[in-house]
Structure formats: structure tokens, C-alpha cells
């Protein structure tokens, strides 16, 4: 794996959802680095990607309430254990479960394994609430997929909070997991 500055020189053959991410970051004037890789399906894959990016890619979980009337995208450090009960209590929700691949595709235009904060750019009706573990914000840079798991990006955490999320029309709920 190699680290590149910005978008690929040639985006032919790239999925539209990935190119839209590069378009957004470029339009916002955000400096970012990218690496391409095999699909990140294991922790070992993620460890190799993290080493190239020199940042820990967040664990991103797509969740919903029991009635499937409220959806959440949780960003948390990959090394933290996830306890549904703890998060549900902080959100004031009786019960949380994982959202379906169909809802993930419909709301964020991503598929399992490719869930990313960047998918919120496709949630124009704000049906998905972003939830961020405060530990994610402690790093100078953040790592994420550009809506597919064969590339990974890194950019300033401050750019996520001050430019990307406002441009997407999303505000996070901060939690302690």
C-alpha cells in the first residue's frame, strides 16, 4: 500500500459513491491523503491500513431502534468494546440493534463493510443521527473509508467537525463509551 495526496489522478473505474466523496472534500478545500487496498474485512487488514495512514480508522456501526424509526451511525475507536446497553442509555433509547443492509444502502448509499461518516453526505433528509465517542475526537487526524472499503482516507479531525459535517447538515451527539 502507498499513501497518495488527494483523489486518484484517474477516477475511471471508481464507484460513483467514492468519487462523490472526493468531490465533496475537494469542494470544501480539505487536504486529505488516500491509500488503496484489498477489501478491509479483518482486523489484520485494518491494522495494515492504519500503519500506512498513521491513524486509527474508526469502527463505524449502523444502528437503529427497535421500531426502525430512528437510525444512528456510531463512530468509535476500533479497539474499544461496544456495549449496546451503554450507548442506548446515553441516547435515551430503550433498545438498539444493527440496521439492515437495505436501510444502510437506502439511507447512506453504502454496503456492509463500507460504513463511514462520509456516507452521511447521502443522507439529505437527516434520517441518520451521527454519534461519536469522545475518544475519536482526541486524535489530530481521522481515518475513514470513502464509502467503500477498498480505499481509506485521512484528514484533520477539525476539518470533519468544522467543514465536512456542517456541509452535510449533520451535528454529532457526543458520548463516552
PDB file of C-alpha atoms in Angstrom:
ATOM      1  CA  UNK A   1       0.000   0.000   0.000  1.00  0.00           C
ATOM      2  CA  UNK A   2       1.080   3.503  -0.810  1.00  0.00           C
ATOM      3  CA  UNK A   3      -0.079   6.852   0.542  1.00  0.00           C
ATOM      4  CA  UNK A   4      -1.261   9.398  -2.035  1.00  0.00           C
ATOM      5  CA  UNK A   5      -2.217  13.064  -1.744  1.00  0.00           C
ATOM      6  CA  UNK A   6      -5.863  13.647  -2.597  1.00  0.00           C
ATOM      7  CA  UNK A   7      -8.040  11.947  -5.183  1.00  0.00           C
ATOM      8  CA  UNK A   8      -6.832   9.462  -7.774  1.00  0.00           C
ATOM      9  CA  UNK A   9      -5.460  11.103 -10.935  1.00  0.00           C
ATOM     10  CA  UNK A  10      -7.821   8.901 -12.944  1.00  0.00           C
ATOM     11  CA  UNK A  11     -11.212   8.088 -11.406  1.00  0.00           C
ATOM     12  CA  UNK A  12     -12.373   5.873 -14.261  1.00  0.00           C
ATOM     13  CA  UNK A  13     -13.356   2.505 -12.866  1.00  0.00           C
ATOM     14  CA  UNK A  14     -14.051   4.011  -9.428  1.00  0.00           C
ATOM     15  CA  UNK A  15     -17.545   3.777  -7.977  1.00  0.00           C
ATOM     16  CA  UNK A  16     -19.663   6.909  -8.164  1.00  0.00           C
ATOM     17  CA  UNK A  17     -20.158   6.940  -4.378  1.00  0.00           C
ATOM     18  CA  UNK A  18     -16.364   7.096  -3.908  1.00  0.00           C
ATOM     19  CA  UNK A  19     -15.907   9.889  -6.459  1.00  0.00           C
ATOM     20  CA  UNK A  20     -18.651  11.919  -4.734  1.00  0.00           C
ATOM     21  CA  UNK A  21     -16.586  11.813  -1.533  1.00  0.00           C
ATOM     22  CA  UNK A  22     -13.519  13.187  -3.328  1.00  0.00           C
ATOM     23  CA  UNK A  23     -15.679  15.858  -4.964  1.00  0.00           C
ATOM     24  CA  UNK A  24     -17.019  16.958  -1.560  1.00  0.00           C
ATOM     25  CA  UNK A  25     -13.602  17.089   0.104  1.00  0.00           C
ATOM     26  CA  UNK A  26     -12.110  18.982  -2.851  1.00  0.00           C
ATOM     27  CA  UNK A  27     -15.032  21.433  -2.957  1.00  0.00           C
ATOM     28  CA  UNK A  28     -14.530  22.143   0.771  1.00  0.00           C
ATOM     29  CA  UNK A  29     -10.798  22.690   0.278  1.00  0.00           C
ATOM     30  CA  UNK A  30      -9.837  19.852   2.625  1.00  0.00           C
ATOM     31  CA  UNK A  31      -6.361  18.358   2.371  1.00  0.00           C
ATOM     32  CA  UNK A  32      -6.514  14.561   2.588  1.00  0.00           C
ATOM     33  CA  UNK A  33      -4.415  11.515   1.932  1.00  0.00           C
ATOM     34  CA  UNK A  34      -5.605   8.233   0.454  1.00  0.00           C
ATOM     35  CA  UNK A  35      -4.492   4.649   0.183  1.00  0.00           C
ATOM     36  CA  UNK A  36      -5.996   1.888  -1.933  1.00  0.00           C
ATOM     37  CA  UNK A  37      -6.081  -1.678  -0.641  1.00  0.00           C
ATOM     38  CA  UNK A  38      -7.820  -5.039  -0.705  1.00  0.00           C
ATOM     39  CA  UNK A  39     -11.274  -5.002   0.902  1.00  0.00           C
ATOM     40  CA  UNK A  40     -10.794  -4.360   4.610  1.00  0.00           C
ATOM     41  CA  UNK A  41     -12.605  -7.327   6.089  1.00  0.00           C
ATOM     42  CA  UNK A  42     -10.451  -8.304   9.066  1.00  0.00           C
ATOM     43  CA  UNK A  43      -8.727  -6.548  11.936  1.00  0.00           C
ATOM     44  CA  UNK A  44      -5.397  -7.550  10.372  1.00  0.00           C
ATOM     45  CA  UNK A  45      -6.403  -5.701   7.177  1.00  0.00           C
ATOM     46  CA  UNK A  46      -7.312  -2.657   9.248  1.00  0.00           C
ATOM     47  CA  UNK A  47      -4.013  -2.806  11.158  1.00  0.00           C
ATOM     48  CA  UNK A  48      -2.061  -2.702   7.869  1.00  0.00           C
ATOM     49  CA  UNK A  49      -4.154   0.233   6.624  1.00  0.00           C
ATOM     50  CA  UNK A  50      -3.734   2.066   9.935  1.00  0.00           C
ATOM     51  CA  UNK A  51       0.046   1.670   9.654  1.00  0.00           C
ATOM     52  CA  UNK A  52       0.058   3.302   6.194  1.00  0.00           C
ATOM     53  CA  UNK A  53      -2.289   6.127   7.219  1.00  0.00           C
ATOM     54  CA  UNK A  54      -0.604   6.555  10.614  1.00  0.00           C
ATOM     55  CA  UNK A  55      -4.047   6.918  12.151  1.00  0.00           C
ATOM     56  CA  UNK A  56      -6.602   4.543  13.592  1.00  0.00           C
ATOM     57  CA  UNK A  57      -9.612   4.082  11.350  1.00  0.00           C
ATOM     58  CA  UNK A  58     -12.804   4.316  13.373  1.00  0.00           C
ATOM     59  CA  UNK A  59     -15.159   1.463  13.951  1.00  0.00           C
ATOM     60  CA  UNK A  60     -18.401   2.617  12.299  1.00  0.00           C
ATOM     61  CA  UNK A  61     -21.640   0.932  13.316  1.00  0.00           C
ATOM     62  CA  UNK A  62     -25.013   1.464  11.671  1.00  0.00           C
ATOM     63  CA  UNK A  63     -27.700   1.078  14.335  1.00  0.00           C
ATOM     64  CA  UNK A  64     -31.436   1.547  14.755  1.00  0.00           C
ATOM     65  CA  UNK A  65     -34.094   1.467  17.440  1.00  0.00           C
ATOM     66  CA  UNK A  66     -36.478  -1.477  17.789  1.00  0.00           C
ATOM     67  CA  UNK A  67     -39.189   0.181  15.689  1.00  0.00           C
ATOM     68  CA  UNK A  68     -36.735   1.148  12.925  1.00  0.00           C
ATOM     69  CA  UNK A  69     -37.873   4.747  13.209  1.00  0.00           C
ATOM     70  CA  UNK A  70     -34.524   6.133  14.401  1.00  0.00           C
ATOM     71  CA  UNK A  71     -31.152   5.361  12.815  1.00  0.00           C
ATOM     72  CA  UNK A  72     -27.669   6.055  14.149  1.00  0.00           C
ATOM     73  CA  UNK A  73     -24.131   5.997  12.808  1.00  0.00           C
ATOM     74  CA  UNK A  74     -21.702   5.388  15.658  1.00  0.00           C
ATOM     75  CA  UNK A  75     -18.025   6.307  15.288  1.00  0.00           C
ATOM     76  CA  UNK A  76     -15.799   4.811  17.941  1.00  0.00           C
ATOM     77  CA  UNK A  77     -12.177   3.704  18.331  1.00  0.00           C
ATOM     78  CA  UNK A  78     -11.641   0.293  16.805  1.00  0.00           C
ATOM     79  CA  UNK A  79     -10.016  -1.036  19.949  1.00  0.00           C
ATOM     80  CA  UNK A  80     -12.982  -0.256  22.216  1.00  0.00           C
ATOM     81  CA  UNK A  81     -15.609  -2.829  23.055  1.00  0.00           C
ATOM     82  CA  UNK A  82     -19.143  -1.929  22.007  1.00  0.00           C
ATOM     83  CA  UNK A  83     -21.905  -2.451  24.540  1.00  0.00           C
ATOM     84  CA  UNK A  84     -25.325  -1.751  23.098  1.00  0.00           C
ATOM     85  CA  UNK A  85     -26.865  -1.198  26.518  1.00  0.00           C
ATOM     86  CA  UNK A  86     -24.382   1.568  27.429  1.00  0.00           C
ATOM     87  CA  UNK A  87     -24.993   3.501  24.222  1.00  0.00           C
ATOM     88  CA  UNK A  88     -28.773   3.043  24.374  1.00  0.00           C
ATOM     89  CA  UNK A  89     -28.801   4.504  27.884  1.00  0.00           C
ATOM     90  CA  UNK A  90     -26.790   7.565  26.797  1.00  0.00           C
ATOM     91  CA  UNK A  91     -29.101   8.129  23.836  1.00  0.00           C
ATOM     92  CA  UNK A  92     -32.261   7.565  25.868  1.00  0.00           C
ATOM     93  CA  UNK A  93     -33.327   4.697  23.619  1.00  0.00           C
ATOM     94  CA  UNK A  94     -34.878   1.528  25.022  1.00  0.00           C
ATOM     95  CA  UNK A  95     -33.048  -0.839  22.716  1.00  0.00           C
ATOM     96  CA  UNK A  96     -30.593  -0.618  19.815  1.00  0.00           C
ATOM     97  CA  UNK A  97     -29.766  -3.190  17.179  1.00  0.00           C
ATOM     98  CA  UNK A  98     -27.804  -3.253  13.958  1.00  0.00           C
ATOM     99  CA  UNK A  99     -29.530  -1.704  10.966  1.00  0.00           C
ATOM    100  CA  UNK A 100     -30.197  -3.809   7.911  1.00  0.00           C
ATOM    101  CA  UNK A 101     -28.035  -3.707   4.779  1.00  0.00           C
ATOM    102  CA  UNK A 102     -31.115  -2.464   2.898  1.00  0.00           C
ATOM    103  CA  UNK A 103     -31.564   0.517   5.233  1.00  0.00           C
ATOM    104  CA  UNK A 104     -27.827   1.212   5.112  1.00  0.00           C
ATOM    105  CA  UNK A 105     -27.921   1.341   1.317  1.00  0.00           C
ATOM    106  CA  UNK A 106     -31.148   3.370   1.220  1.00  0.00           C
ATOM    107  CA  UNK A 107     -30.061   5.975   3.783  1.00  0.00           C
ATOM    108  CA  UNK A 108     -26.268   6.202   3.358  1.00  0.00           C
ATOM    109  CA  UNK A 109     -25.605   4.617  -0.055  1.00  0.00           C
ATOM    110  CA  UNK A 110     -23.074   2.235   1.496  1.00  0.00           C
ATOM    111  CA  UNK A 111     -22.907  -1.521   1.910  1.00  0.00           C
ATOM    112  CA  UNK A 112     -21.789  -3.599   4.917  1.00  0.00           C
ATOM    113  CA  UNK A 113     -18.059  -3.254   5.484  1.00  0.00           C
ATOM    114  CA  UNK A 114     -18.015   0.204   3.895  1.00  0.00           C
ATOM    115  CA  UNK A 115     -19.926   2.194   6.512  1.00  0.00           C
ATOM    116  CA  UNK A 116     -18.289   5.565   7.004  1.00  0.00           C
ATOM    117  CA  UNK A 117     -19.041   9.042   8.267  1.00  0.00           C
ATOM    118  CA  UNK A 118     -18.734  10.087   4.620  1.00  0.00           C
ATOM    119  CA  UNK A 119     -21.967   8.199   3.895  1.00  0.00           C
ATOM    120  CA  UNK A 120     -23.834  10.966   5.712  1.00  0.00           C
ATOM    121  CA  UNK A 121     -23.376  13.102   2.594  1.00  0.00           C
ATOM    122  CA  UNK A 122     -26.054  10.864   1.050  1.00  0.00           C
ATOM    123  CA  UNK A 123     -28.480  11.341   3.963  1.00  0.00           C
ATOM    124  CA  UNK A 124     -30.038  14.542   2.692  1.00  0.00           C
ATOM    125  CA  UNK A 125     -33.167  14.122   4.836  1.00  0.00           C
ATOM    126  CA  UNK A 126     -31.149  13.758   8.069  1.00  0.00           C
ATOM    127  CA  UNK A 127     -32.651  10.392   8.924  1.00  0.00           C
ATOM    128  CA  UNK A 128     -29.391   9.130  10.451  1.00  0.00           C
ATOM    129  CA  UNK A 129     -28.050  10.676  13.666  1.00  0.00           C
ATOM    130  CA  UNK A 130     -24.275  10.749  13.958  1.00  0.00           C
ATOM    131  CA  UNK A 131     -22.956   9.598  17.338  1.00  0.00           C
ATOM    132  CA  UNK A 132     -19.255   9.994  18.129  1.00  0.00           C
ATOM    133  CA  UNK A 133     -17.355   8.562  21.056  1.00  0.00           C
ATOM    134  CA  UNK A 134     -15.361  11.459  22.507  1.00  0.00           C
ATOM    135  CA  UNK A 135     -12.118   9.454  22.252  1.00  0.00           C
ATOM    136  CA  UNK A 136     -12.368   9.653  18.447  1.00  0.00           C
ATOM    137  CA  UNK A 137     -12.009  13.422  18.652  1.00  0.00           C
ATOM    138  CA  UNK A 138      -8.765  13.277  20.656  1.00  0.00           C
ATOM    139  CA  UNK A 139      -6.697  12.494  17.569  1.00  0.00           C
ATOM    140  CA  UNK A 140      -5.338  15.216  15.298  1.00  0.00           C
ATOM    141  CA  UNK A 141      -6.453  13.233  12.239  1.00  0.00           C
ATOM    142  CA  UNK A 142      -9.274  10.863  11.470  1.00  0.00           C
ATOM    143  CA  UNK A 143      -9.355   7.855   9.175  1.00  0.00           C
ATOM    144  CA  UNK A 144     -12.365   6.618   7.221  1.00  0.00           C
ATOM    145  CA  UNK A 145     -13.452   4.917   4.025  1.00  0.00           C
ATOM    146  CA  UNK A 146     -14.736   6.974   1.073  1.00  0.00           C
ATOM    147  CA  UNK A 147     -17.999   4.957   1.092  1.00  0.00           C
ATOM    148  CA  UNK A 148     -16.294   1.719   0.021  1.00  0.00           C
ATOM    149  CA  UNK A 149     -13.784  -0.498   1.783  1.00  0.00           C
ATOM    150  CA  UNK A 150     -11.091  -0.700  -0.901  1.00  0.00           C
ATOM    151  CA  UNK A 151      -9.735   2.787  -0.147  1.00  0.00           C
ATOM    152  CA  UNK A 152      -9.136   4.701   3.058  1.00  0.00           C
ATOM    153  CA  UNK A 153      -8.639   8.391   3.774  1.00  0.00           C
ATOM    154  CA  UNK A 154      -7.134  10.528   6.487  1.00  0.00           C
ATOM    155  CA  UNK A 155      -7.738  14.191   7.148  1.00  0.00           C
ATOM    156  CA  UNK A 156      -7.808  16.607  10.059  1.00  0.00           C
ATOM    157  CA  UNK A 157     -10.357  15.905  12.773  1.00  0.00           C
ATOM    158  CA  UNK A 158     -11.010  19.649  12.909  1.00  0.00           C
ATOM    159  CA  UNK A 159     -11.962  19.557   9.209  1.00  0.00           C
ATOM    160  CA  UNK A 160     -14.516  16.844   9.956  1.00  0.00           C
ATOM    161  CA  UNK A 161     -16.116  18.902  12.714  1.00  0.00           C
ATOM    162  CA  UNK A 162     -15.806  22.381  11.227  1.00  0.00           C
ATOM    163  CA  UNK A 163     -16.256  21.769   7.484  1.00  0.00           C
ATOM    164  CA  UNK A 164     -17.439  18.292   6.483  1.00  0.00           C
ATOM    165  CA  UNK A 165     -20.284  17.763   8.951  1.00  0.00           C
ATOM    166  CA  UNK A 166     -21.718  21.294   8.524  1.00  0.00           C
ATOM    167  CA  UNK A 167     -21.608  20.848   4.727  1.00  0.00           C
ATOM    168  CA  UNK A 168     -23.530  17.592   5.154  1.00  0.00           C
ATOM    169  CA  UNK A 169     -26.033  19.231   7.515  1.00  0.00           C
ATOM    170  CA  UNK A 170     -25.232  16.847  10.391  1.00  0.00           C
ATOM    171  CA  UNK A 171     -24.313  17.559  14.012  1.00  0.00           C
ATOM    172  CA  UNK A 172     -22.983  14.779  16.208  1.00  0.00           C
ATOM    173  CA  UNK A 173     -24.125  13.608  19.605  1.00  0.00           C
ATOM    174  CA  UNK A 174     -21.012  13.014  21.714  1.00  0.00           C
ATOM    175  CA  UNK A 175     -20.925  10.005  24.042  1.00  0.00           C
ATOM    176  CA  UNK A 176     -18.480   8.245  26.366  1.00  0.00           C
ATOM    177  CA  UNK A 177     -18.234   4.523  25.713  1.00  0.00           C
TER     178      UNK A 177
END
